[in-house]
Coordinates of C-alpha atoms and ligand atoms in Angstrom, one line a residue:
X1245 CA 207.5 180.2 157.5
X1246 CA 205.7 183.4 156.6
X1247 CA 205.4 185.3 153.3
X1248 CA 208.3 187.7 153.9
X1249 CA 210.7 184.8 154.7
X1250 CA 209.6 182.8 151.5
X1251 CA 210.1 185.9 149.4
X1252 CA 213.6 186.4 150.9
X1253 CA 214.6 182.8 150.0
X1254 CA 213.2 183.1 146.5
X1255 CA 214.9 186.3 145.8
X1256 CA 218.2 185.3 146.9
X1257 CA 218.1 181.8 145.5
X1258 CA 217.6 183.2 142.0
X1259 CA 221.1 184.7 142.3
X1260 CA 222.5 181.2 142.6
X1261 CA 221.1 179.0 139.8
X1262 CA 222.2 175.4 140.3
X1263 CA 224.7 174.3 137.5
X1264 CA 223.3 171.5 135.4
X1265 CA 224.4 167.9 135.7
X1266 CA 226.1 168.0 139.0
X1267 CA 225.0 165.6 141.6
X1268 CA 226.4 166.7 145.0
X1269 CA 226.7 164.7 148.1
X1270 CA 227.7 166.0 151.6
X1271 CA 230.1 162.9 151.8
X1272 CA 232.5 162.1 154.5
X1273 CA 233.6 165.7 155.0
X1274 CA 231.2 168.2 153.4
X1275 CA 230.8 169.2 149.7
X1276 CA 233.7 169.4 147.4
X1277 CA 234.3 170.0 143.7
X1278 CA 235.3 172.5 141.1
X1279 CA 235.1 175.9 142.7
X1280 CA 233.3 177.4 139.6
X1281 CA 230.4 175.1 140.2
X1282 CA 230.0 175.6 144.0
X1283 CA 228.4 179.0 144.5
X1284 CA 224.8 177.6 144.6
X1285 CA 226.0 174.8 147.0
X1286 CA 227.7 177.2 149.4
X1287 CA 224.7 179.6 149.4
X1288 CA 222.5 176.7 150.3
X1289 CA 224.8 175.4 153.0
X1290 CA 224.7 179.0 154.3
X1291 CA 220.9 178.6 154.8
X1292 CA 221.4 175.2 156.4
X1293 CA 223.9 176.5 158.9
X1294 CA 221.5 179.3 159.9
X1295 CA 218.8 176.8 160.5
X1296 CA 221.1 174.5 162.4
X1297 CA 221.9 177.6 164.7
X1298 CA 218.2 178.2 165.2
X1299 CA 217.5 174.6 165.9
X1300 CA 220.1 174.8 168.7
X1301 CA 218.8 177.9 170.5
X1302 CA 220.9 180.4 168.3
X1303 CA 224.2 178.7 169.3
X1304 CA 227.0 179.7 167.0
X1305 CA 227.6 177.4 164.0
X1306 CA 230.8 177.4 161.8
X1307 CA 231.1 177.2 158.1
X1308 CA 234.5 176.5 156.6
X1309 CA 235.3 177.1 152.9
X1310 CA 238.0 174.6 152.0
X1311 CA 238.8 171.6 149.9
X1312 CA 241.6 170.5 152.0
X1313 CA 244.2 168.6 150.1
X1314 CA 242.4 168.8 146.7
X1315 CA 243.9 170.8 143.9
X1316 CA 243.7 174.7 144.0
X1317 CA 240.9 175.0 141.6
X1318 CA 238.6 172.9 143.7
X1319 CA 236.9 174.2 146.8
X1320 CA 234.4 173.0 149.2
X1321 CA 232.3 173.7 152.3
X1322 CA 231.7 171.9 155.6
X1323 CA 229.8 172.8 158.7
X1324 CA 230.9 172.9 162.3
X1325 CA 228.3 172.0 164.8
X1326 CA 228.2 174.2 168.0
X1327 CA 230.2 171.7 169.8
X1328 CA 233.1 172.2 167.5
X1329 CA 232.5 168.7 166.0
X1330 CA 231.2 167.8 162.6
X1331 CA 227.6 168.6 161.5
X1332 CA 225.3 166.0 163.1
X1333 CA 224.9 163.1 160.7
X1334 CA 221.2 163.4 160.9
X1335 CA 221.3 166.6 159.0
X1336 CA 223.4 165.2 156.1
X1337 CA 220.4 164.0 154.0
X1338 CA 218.8 167.5 154.3
X1339 CA 222.2 169.0 153.1
X1340 CA 222.2 166.7 150.1
X1341 CA 218.6 167.4 149.3
X1342 CA 218.9 171.3 149.3
X1343 CA 222.2 171.2 147.5
X1344 CA 220.6 169.3 144.7
X1345 CA 217.1 171.1 144.5
X1346 CA 216.7 172.1 141.0
X1347 CA 214.6 175.3 141.4
X1348 CA 214.1 178.0 143.9
X1349 CA 210.5 176.7 144.4
X1350 CA 211.8 173.2 145.2
X1351 CA 214.4 174.6 147.5
X1352 CA 211.9 176.7 149.4
X1353 CA 209.5 173.7 149.8
X1354 CA 212.2 171.4 151.0
X1355 CA 213.3 174.1 153.6
X1356 CA 209.7 174.5 154.6
X1357 CA 209.1 170.8 155.1
X1358 CA 212.3 170.3 157.0
X1359 CA 211.6 173.2 159.4
X1360 CA 208.3 171.8 160.1
X1361 CA 209.7 168.4 160.9
X1362 CA 212.5 169.8 163.0
X1363 CA 210.2 172.4 164.6
X1364 CA 212.5 175.3 163.8
X1365 CA 210.9 178.7 164.2
X1366 CA 212.0 182.0 162.7
X1367 CA 210.8 185.2 164.3
X1368 CA 210.4 187.3 167.4
X1369 CA 210.7 184.5 169.8
X1370 CA 214.2 183.6 168.6
X1371 CA 217.4 185.4 169.0
X1372 CA 218.3 184.7 165.4
X1373 CA 221.0 182.5 164.0
X1374 CA 224.7 183.2 164.2
X1375 CA 227.2 181.8 161.7
X1376 CA 231.0 182.2 161.8
X1377 CA 232.6 181.9 158.4
X1378 CA 236.2 180.7 157.8
X1379 CA 238.0 180.1 154.6
X1380 CA 241.5 178.7 153.5
X1381 CA 243.8 180.5 151.1
X1382 CA 242.1 179.4 147.8
X1383 CA 241.6 182.4 145.5
X1384 CA 237.9 181.2 145.0
X1385 CA 237.3 181.5 148.8
X1386 CA 236.3 185.1 148.6
X1387 CA 233.5 184.8 146.2
X1388 CA 232.2 181.7 147.9
X1389 CA 232.2 183.6 151.1
X1390 CA 229.8 186.1 149.7
X1391 CA 227.5 183.2 148.6
X1392 CA 227.6 181.8 152.1
X1393 CA 226.8 185.2 153.6
X1394 CA 223.8 185.7 151.3
X1395 CA 222.7 182.2 152.3
X1396 CA 222.8 182.9 155.9
X1397 CA 221.3 186.4 155.5
X1398 CA 218.3 185.0 153.6
X1399 CA 217.0 183.4 156.9
X1400 CA 215.6 186.5 158.5
X1401 CA 217.3 187.8 161.6
X1402 CA 220.4 185.7 161.0
X1403 CA 224.0 187.2 161.2
X1404 CA 227.0 185.9 159.2
X1405 CA 230.4 186.8 160.7
X1406 CA 233.5 186.7 158.5
X1407 CA 236.3 185.4 160.7
X1408 CA 238.8 185.5 157.9
X1409 CA 241.4 183.1 156.6
X1410 CA 241.8 180.2 159.0
X1411 CA 242.8 176.6 159.2
X1412 CA 239.8 174.2 159.5
X1413 CA 240.8 173.2 163.1
X1414 CA 241.0 176.9 164.2
X1415 CA 237.5 177.6 163.1
X1416 CA 236.2 174.4 164.9
X1417 CA 238.1 175.4 168.0
X1418 CA 236.7 179.0 168.0
X1419 CA 233.2 177.8 167.5
X1420 CA 233.6 175.4 170.4
X1421 CA 235.1 178.0 172.6
X1422 CA 232.4 180.6 171.8
X1423 CA 229.6 178.2 172.6
X1424 CA 231.3 177.4 175.9
X1425 CA 231.5 181.0 176.8
X1426 CA 235.3 181.0 176.6
X1427 CA 237.6 183.4 174.9
X1428 CA 237.3 182.6 171.2
X1429 CA 239.3 184.8 169.0
X1430 CA 242.2 183.7 166.8
X1431 CA 244.6 185.2 169.2
X1432 CA 243.1 183.2 172.0
X1433 CA 243.7 180.1 170.0
X1434 CA 247.3 181.0 169.5
X1435 CA 247.7 182.0 173.2
X1436 CA 246.2 178.7 174.3
X1437 CA 248.6 176.8 172.1
X1438 CA 251.6 178.6 173.3
X1439 CA 250.8 178.6 177.0
X1440 CA 250.0 175.0 177.2
X1441 CA 253.1 174.1 175.1
X1442 CA 255.3 176.1 177.4
X1443 CA 253.7 174.6 180.4
X1444 CA 254.6 171.1 179.1
X1445 CA 258.1 172.3 178.3
X1446 CA 258.6 173.4 181.8
X1447 CA 257.5 169.9 183.0
X1448 CA 260.2 168.1 181.2
X1449 CA 262.3 166.2 183.6
X1450 CA 265.8 167.5 183.7
X1451 CA 268.5 164.9 184.0
X1452 CA 271.4 166.4 185.8
X1453 CA 272.4 169.7 184.4
X1454 CA 272.1 168.7 180.7
X1455 CA 270.3 171.1 178.8
X1456 CA 268.4 169.4 176.0
X1457 CA 269.8 170.0 172.6
X1458 CA 266.8 171.0 170.3
X1459 CA 267.3 170.2 166.8
X1460 CA 265.5 172.1 164.1
X1461 CA 262.1 171.0 162.8
X1462 CA 261.4 171.5 159.0
X1463 CA 257.7 172.2 158.3
X1464 CA 256.1 171.7 154.9
X1465 CA 253.1 174.0 154.9
X1466 CA 251.5 172.6 151.7
X1467 CA 251.6 176.2 150.3
X1468 CA 248.4 176.7 152.2
X1469 CA 246.9 178.3 155.3
X1470 CA 248.7 176.0 157.8
X1471 CA 252.1 177.2 156.9
X1472 CA 251.0 180.8 157.3
X1473 CA 249.5 180.2 160.6
X1474 CA 252.3 178.2 162.1
X1475 CA 254.6 181.2 161.1
X1476 CA 252.3 183.4 163.1
X1477 CA 252.4 181.1 166.0
X1478 CA 256.2 180.7 166.0
X1479 CA 256.7 184.2 167.5
X1480 CA 255.2 183.2 170.8
X1481 CA 257.1 179.9 171.2
X1482 CA 260.4 179.3 172.7
X1483 CA 262.2 175.9 172.9
X1484 CA 261.1 175.1 169.4
X1485 CA 263.3 175.8 166.3
X1486 CA 261.1 175.8 163.3
X1487 CA 262.0 176.4 159.6
X1488 CA 258.8 176.7 157.6
X1489 CA 258.9 176.0 153.9
X1490 CA 256.1 176.0 151.4
X1491 CA 254.1 178.8 153.0
X1492 CA 252.6 179.7 149.6
X1493 CA 254.4 183.1 149.6
X1494 CA 257.3 181.8 147.5
X1495 CA 255.2 181.0 144.3
X1496 CA 254.4 177.5 145.1
X1497 CA 251.0 176.1 144.3
X1498 CA 248.6 174.8 147.0
X1499 CA 249.0 171.0 147.4
X1500 CA 251.0 170.6 144.2
X1501 CA 253.9 168.3 145.0
X1502 CA 253.6 169.3 148.7
X1503 CA 251.6 168.6 151.8
X1504 CA 250.6 165.7 154.1
X1505 CA 248.3 163.9 151.5
X1506 CA 251.1 163.9 148.9
X1507 CA 253.9 162.8 151.3
X1508 CA 251.7 160.1 152.9
X1509 CA 250.4 158.6 149.6
X1510 CA 253.5 158.9 147.5
X1511 CA 256.0 158.4 150.4
X1512 CA 258.4 160.8 148.4
X1513 CA 259.9 164.3 149.4
X1514 CA 257.7 167.3 149.0
X1515 CA 259.1 170.1 146.8
X1516 CA 261.5 172.4 148.7
X1517 CA 263.1 169.5 150.4
X1518 CA 266.2 167.8 149.2
X1519 CA 269.5 165.9 150.0
X1520 CA 270.7 168.7 152.3
X1521 CA 268.0 167.7 154.7
X1522 CA 269.0 164.1 155.1
X1523 CA 268.2 162.8 158.7
X1524 CA 266.4 166.0 159.7
X1525 CA 263.0 165.9 161.4
X1526 CA 260.3 167.1 159.0
X1527 CA 256.5 167.5 159.3
X1528 CA 254.0 168.0 156.5
X1529 CA 250.6 169.6 157.0
X1530 CA 247.7 169.3 154.5
X1531 CA 246.0 172.2 152.8
X1532 CA 243.6 173.1 155.6
X1533 CA 246.0 171.9 158.3
X1534 CA 243.8 169.2 159.8
X1535 CA 246.2 166.4 158.9
X1536 CA 249.8 165.9 160.0
X1537 CA 252.5 163.5 159.1
X1538 CA 256.2 163.4 159.9
X1539 CA 259.1 162.0 157.8
X1540 CA 262.8 162.1 157.3
X1541 CA 265.1 161.4 154.5
X1542 CA 267.1 158.3 155.4
X1543 CA 270.1 158.8 153.0
X1544 CA 271.2 161.0 150.1
X1545 CA 270.7 158.2 147.7
X1546 CA 267.1 157.5 148.8
X1547 CA 264.1 158.7 146.7
X1548 CA 261.6 157.6 149.2
X1549 CA 261.1 159.2 152.6
X1550 CA 260.9 157.4 155.8
X1551 CA 257.2 158.1 156.8
X1552 CA 255.9 158.5 160.3
X1553 CA 252.1 158.6 159.7
X1554 CA 249.1 158.9 161.9
X1555 CA 249.6 155.5 163.3
X1556 CA 253.1 156.5 164.6
X1557 CA 251.8 159.8 165.9
X1558 CA 249.1 158.0 167.7
X1559 CA 251.5 155.5 169.2
X1560 CA 253.8 158.2 170.5
X1561 CA 250.9 160.1 172.1
X1562 CA 249.6 156.8 173.6
X1563 CA 253.0 156.0 175.1
X1564 CA 253.2 159.5 176.7
X1565 CA 249.7 159.5 178.1
X1566 CA 250.1 156.0 179.4
X1567 CA 253.4 157.0 181.3
X1568 CA 251.5 159.8 183.0
X1569 CA 248.6 157.6 184.0
X1570 CA 251.0 155.0 185.2
X1571 CA 252.6 157.5 187.5
X1572 CA 249.1 158.3 188.9
X1573 CA 248.4 154.6 189.4
X1574 CA 245.0 153.1 190.0
X1575 CA 243.6 156.2 191.5
X1576 CA 240.3 157.3 190.0
X1577 CA 238.2 156.2 193.0
X1578 CA 239.8 152.8 192.8
X1579 CA 239.0 152.5 189.1
X1580 CA 241.6 152.7 186.5
X1581 CA 241.2 155.7 184.1
X1582 CA 239.9 154.4 180.8
X1583 CA 242.4 155.2 178.1
X1584 CA 241.4 154.0 174.7
X1585 CA 242.7 154.3 171.2
X1586 CA 240.6 154.4 168.1
X1587 CA 242.0 153.3 164.6
X1588 CA 240.4 152.4 161.3
X1589 CA 240.9 149.3 159.2
X1590 CA 243.7 151.3 157.3
X1591 CA 245.9 151.3 160.5
X1592 CA 249.1 149.3 159.9
X1593 CA 248.7 146.0 161.6
X1594 CA 252.2 146.5 163.2
X1595 CA 250.8 149.7 164.9
X1596 CA 247.7 147.8 166.3
X1597 CA 250.0 145.0 167.6
X1598 CA 252.3 147.6 169.3
X1599 CA 249.3 149.4 171.0
X1600 CA 247.8 146.1 172.2
X1601 CA 251.1 145.1 173.5
X1602 CA 251.3 148.3 175.5
X1603 CA 248.1 146.9 177.1
X1604 CA 245.8 149.5 175.5
X1605 CA 242.2 149.1 174.6
X1606 CA 242.2 149.3 170.7
X1607 CA 238.8 149.8 169.0
X1608 CA 238.1 150.3 165.3
X1609 CA 235.7 152.8 163.6
X1610 CA 234.6 153.3 160.1
X1611 CA 236.7 155.7 158.0
X1612 CA 236.1 159.4 158.4
X1613 CA 236.8 161.7 161.3
X1614 CA 233.3 161.9 162.7
X1615 CA 233.2 158.1 163.2
X1616 CA 236.5 157.9 165.0
X1617 CA 235.6 161.0 167.2
X1618 CA 232.4 159.4 168.4
X1619 CA 234.2 156.3 169.5
X1620 CA 237.0 158.2 171.2
X1621 CA 234.5 160.2 173.2
X1622 CA 233.5 157.1 175.1
X1623 CA 236.7 156.9 177.0
X1624 CA 238.2 159.1 179.8
X1625 CA 241.0 159.7 177.4
X1626 CA 240.3 158.6 173.8
X1627 CA 243.1 158.9 171.2
X1628 CA 242.2 158.6 167.7
X1629 CA 244.0 158.7 164.3
X1630 CA 243.6 157.8 160.8
X1631 CA 246.8 156.5 159.1
X1632 CA 246.6 159.6 156.9
X1633 CA 247.3 161.9 159.7
X1634 CA 243.7 163.1 160.9
X1635 CA 243.4 162.8 164.7
X1636 CA 243.4 164.1 168.2
X1637 CA 243.1 163.2 171.9
X1638 CA 239.7 163.6 173.6
X1639 CA 239.4 164.1 177.3
X1640 CA 236.0 163.7 178.9
X1641 CA 234.7 166.5 180.9
X1642 CA 234.4 164.5 184.0
X1643 CA 238.0 163.3 183.6
X1644 CA 239.3 166.8 183.2
X1645 CA 237.4 167.9 186.3
X1646 CA 238.9 165.0 188.2
X1647 CA 242.4 165.9 187.0
X1648 CA 242.0 169.5 188.0
X1649 CA 240.8 168.7 191.5
X1650 CA 243.6 166.1 192.0
X1651 CA 246.1 168.8 191.0
X1652 CA 244.6 171.1 193.5
X1653 CA 244.6 168.5 196.2
X1654 CA 248.2 167.7 195.8
X1655 CA 249.2 171.4 195.8
X1656 CA 247.1 171.9 199.0
X1657 CA 248.9 168.8 200.7
X1658 CA 252.2 170.5 199.9
X1659 CA 252.9 167.9 197.2
X1660 CA 253.2 170.5 194.3
X1661 CA 256.7 169.2 193.4
X1662 CA 255.8 165.5 193.4
X1663 CA 256.0 163.2 190.4
X1664 CA 252.2 162.7 190.7
X1665 CA 251.5 166.5 190.6
X1666 CA 253.8 166.7 187.5
X1667 CA 251.9 163.9 185.7
X1668 CA 248.5 165.5 186.6
X1669 CA 249.8 168.9 185.3
X1670 CA 251.1 167.4 182.1
X1671 CA 247.7 165.7 181.3
X1672 CA 245.8 169.0 182.1
X1673 CA 248.2 170.8 179.8
X1674 CA 247.8 168.2 177.0
X1675 CA 244.1 168.6 177.2
X1676 CA 244.4 172.3 176.7
X1677 CA 247.0 172.0 174.0
X1678 CA 245.5 169.3 171.8
X1679 CA 242.3 170.5 169.9
X1680 CA 239.3 168.9 171.5
X1681 CA 237.1 169.8 168.6
X1682 CA 239.0 168.2 165.7
X1683 CA 242.4 166.9 164.6
X1684 CA 244.6 169.9 164.2
X1685 CA 248.0 169.8 162.6
X1686 CA 249.3 172.8 164.6
X1687 CA 248.5 171.5 168.1
X1688 CA 249.7 168.1 166.8
X1689 CA 253.1 169.4 165.8
X1690 CA 253.5 171.0 169.2
X1691 CA 252.5 167.9 171.1
X1692 CA 254.8 165.7 169.1
X1693 CA 257.6 168.2 169.6
X1694 CA 257.3 168.4 173.3
X1695 CA 257.0 164.7 173.7
X1696 CA 260.1 164.0 171.7
X1697 CA 261.9 166.5 173.9
X1698 CA 260.4 164.9 177.1
X1699 CA 261.6 161.5 175.9
X1700 CA 264.8 162.8 174.7
X1701 CA 264.1 161.0 171.4
X1702 CA 265.0 161.7 167.9
X1703 CA 262.7 161.0 165.0
X1704 CA 264.8 157.9 164.1
X1705 CA 264.3 156.5 167.5
X1706 CA 260.6 157.2 167.5
X1707 CA 260.3 155.6 164.1
X1708 CA 261.5 152.2 165.5
X1709 CA 258.8 151.9 168.1
X1710 CA 257.5 149.4 165.6
X1711 CA 258.1 148.6 162.0
X1712 CA 255.3 149.1 159.5
X1713 CA 254.2 146.0 157.7
X1714 CA 254.5 146.5 153.9
X1715 CA 251.1 147.5 152.4
X1716 CA 249.4 148.3 149.1
X1717 CA 246.2 150.2 148.2
X1718 CA 244.4 150.0 144.9
X1719 CA 241.2 151.6 143.7
X1720 CA 238.9 149.6 141.4
X1721 CA 236.2 151.2 139.2
X1722 CA 233.0 149.3 139.2
X1723 CA 229.5 150.0 137.8
X1724 CA 228.0 150.3 141.3
X1725 CA 230.2 150.7 144.3
X1726 CA 227.3 150.6 146.7
X1727 CA 227.0 147.0 146.0
X1728 CA 229.8 146.6 148.5
X1729 CA 228.4 146.6 152.1
X1730 CA 230.8 146.2 155.0
X1731 CA 230.6 145.6 158.7
X1732 CA 230.7 148.7 160.8
X1733 CA 234.4 148.5 161.2
X1734 CA 234.9 148.0 157.4
X1735 CA 237.1 145.0 158.0
X1736 CA 234.9 142.6 156.3
X1737 CA 232.5 142.7 153.4
X1738 CA 228.9 141.4 154.0
X1739 CA 228.0 142.0 150.3
X1740 CA 228.3 140.8 147.5
X1741 CA 227.5 137.4 149.1
X1742 CA 230.5 135.1 149.0
X1743 CA 233.2 137.7 148.3
X1744 CA 234.5 137.7 151.9
X1745 CA 235.1 133.9 151.8
X1746 CA 237.0 134.4 148.6
X1747 CA 239.1 137.3 150.1
X1748 CA 239.8 135.1 153.2
X1749 CA 241.2 132.3 151.1
X1750 CA 243.5 134.8 149.4
X1751 CA 244.6 136.2 152.7
X1752 CA 245.4 132.8 154.1
X1753 CA 248.1 132.3 151.4
X1754 CA 250.2 135.0 152.9
X1755 CA 252.2 135.2 156.2
X1756 CA 250.8 138.2 158.2
X1757 CA 248.3 138.8 155.4
X1758 CA 245.3 141.1 155.9
X1759 CA 243.1 142.7 153.4
X1760 CA 239.7 144.4 153.1
X1761 CA 237.5 146.2 150.6
X1762 CA 235.3 149.2 151.0
X1763 CA 233.4 151.7 148.9
X1764 CA 235.0 155.1 148.9
X1765 CA 233.1 157.9 150.6
X1766 CA 234.7 160.5 148.3
X1767 CA 235.3 158.9 144.9
X1768 CA 233.4 156.7 142.7
X1769 CA 235.5 153.6 143.3
X1770 CA 235.9 150.5 145.5
X1771 CA 239.2 150.7 147.6
X1772 CA 241.4 147.6 148.3
X1773 CA 243.8 147.5 151.1
X1774 CA 246.3 144.7 151.7
X1775 CA 249.3 144.1 153.9
X1776 CA 251.7 141.2 154.4
X1777 CA 255.2 140.3 155.5
X1778 CA 256.8 141.5 152.3
X1779 CA 256.0 144.2 149.7
X1780 CA 255.7 141.6 147.0
X1781 CA 253.2 139.6 149.1
X1782 CA 251.3 142.8 149.9
X1783 CA 251.2 143.8 146.2
X1784 CA 250.2 140.3 145.1
X1785 CA 247.4 140.1 147.8
X1786 CA 246.1 143.5 146.8
X1787 CA 246.0 142.5 143.1
X1788 CA 244.2 139.2 143.7
X1789 CA 241.6 141.0 145.9
X1790 CA 241.2 143.6 143.2
X1791 CA 240.5 140.8 140.7
X1792 CA 237.9 139.4 143.0
X1793 CA 236.2 142.8 143.2
X1794 CA 236.1 143.0 139.4
X1795 CA 234.7 139.5 139.0
X1796 CA 232.0 139.9 141.6
X1797 CA 231.0 143.5 140.6
X1798 CA 232.4 144.1 137.1
Ligands
16G1989 C1 237.6 162.2 154.1 C2 237.8 162.3 155.6 C3 238.9 161.4 155.9 C4 238.9 160.0 155.3 C5 238.7 160.2 153.9 C6 238.4 158.8 153.2 C7 237.2 163.9 157.3 C8 237.5 165.4 157.7 N1 237.8 163.6 156.1 O1 238.7 163.0 153.5 O2 238.9 161.3 157.4 O3 240.0 159.3 155.6 O4 237.6 161.0 153.6 O5 238.2 158.8 151.9 O6 236.4 163.2 157.8 P1 237.7 157.6 151.1 O7 236.2 157.3 151.6 O8 237.5 158.2 149.6 O9 238.5 156.5 151.2
MG1990 MG1 242.3 168.4 155.5

């Protein structure tokens, strides 16, 4: 790093003094906090993203300014790697270090050390970094965007490009497309969604002359970016009747009493929905539209909604994909295509049983999208979902090539109208529709809708694929949550010693009992999850496990 570069960093970092007494951590999904305290963090992540681009041969890196489902006064920042996935975990400690560096001098020396270690060069030999910046609808987004631009610009020769207001998955999609040399504008994103959706619609089997009656879908946009984007998308879709509420244009506040996080946690109606909507199919997006849940109101007298969470969406997707693979048979050079599903310990036990009973390979990953994504990528087709609605379907490159050549073979052999050809074409269309970079509520909605039409199914019928076991979650405040160490799947606690035996003897008291504890990655608490055959039993199991946590760690 030469003198000019050092001077550039020192000068710009003086514009962004670090607020006192905040200790920041990149966490499960980037930095988050009160927007007023985040400028220095965003500026520094701007620097990091430029270095990441340089490290990877000037590939385009994405920076998303959002705090997802947090309250509107919060904001946050996360990095999209050139693949469109999350920032490589190997760089997270560096993110933490620079975000917390207490002076410009300390910041510069950390950067210098890191660049040496990673052998990152700035200068004539390099093309320079390129960083694409996206932000959600939060009012603080604009000033944080400036901070990010200055951060990127302080690494000489780098360019920051403002892509505007986007959902998180849109930015990931665009970054991935750009680095693959594909068309990568927002319009291309919309066009890709609508073409592949229409392609799947055209492939719906028609029984006799019946034209499917399509009932309206009500969408809760969380008063955020997702509602606005799905409105834009609606224009290019036919065969989908959408009514979008909570777009943020009607005075509602982002994530306040609305959105996927609210509906999933509270199991109650979001604002803007009421008894007039009984029985209607409803979907809820979160604040940056990377989470999706469905719900309906069972009866006028009910205060609670009937929730179809990430597990149910996963099950619907798995059923559909499996049906297409069955049509293809044991074809892939004699080997069966490897379809796998990835869940976390939070997946409802009834969903896991259902998936296993379909004959699927079910594996578990640690909480957090990046962990699920990694495991799903090991299959030909890997479907992953967290119960909270984060998830997608990954197709391996080699499997997509196989599908495409199979499609061509069948056409060449004059079997373009065969069931096999249709199944292959559906899988190809799904791989285009569903975001390959990260979970995406917009592509998720389109896939759910087309599958329901394909199956001629209502939301009520979908809901009874299996019945959720009653469950309960509790958070416990303890002096040091890091004292809890779990197995990699988070289903059992290895530390404190003896606690798992104690938890097991509680579990054994309840029919269908299951429980686990884990330290939260986003809050200073230990989380307890329990499920059992009745709500009373689940509550009681959760309470006894919470007591154990207090007595072992309190
Ligand atoms: C983050 C994760 C989410 C996970 C949650 C768990 C991403 C994009 N988001 O929001 O997947 O479910 O953290 O929070 O990875 P917890 O560790 O506090 O329970
Ligand atoms: Mg989100």
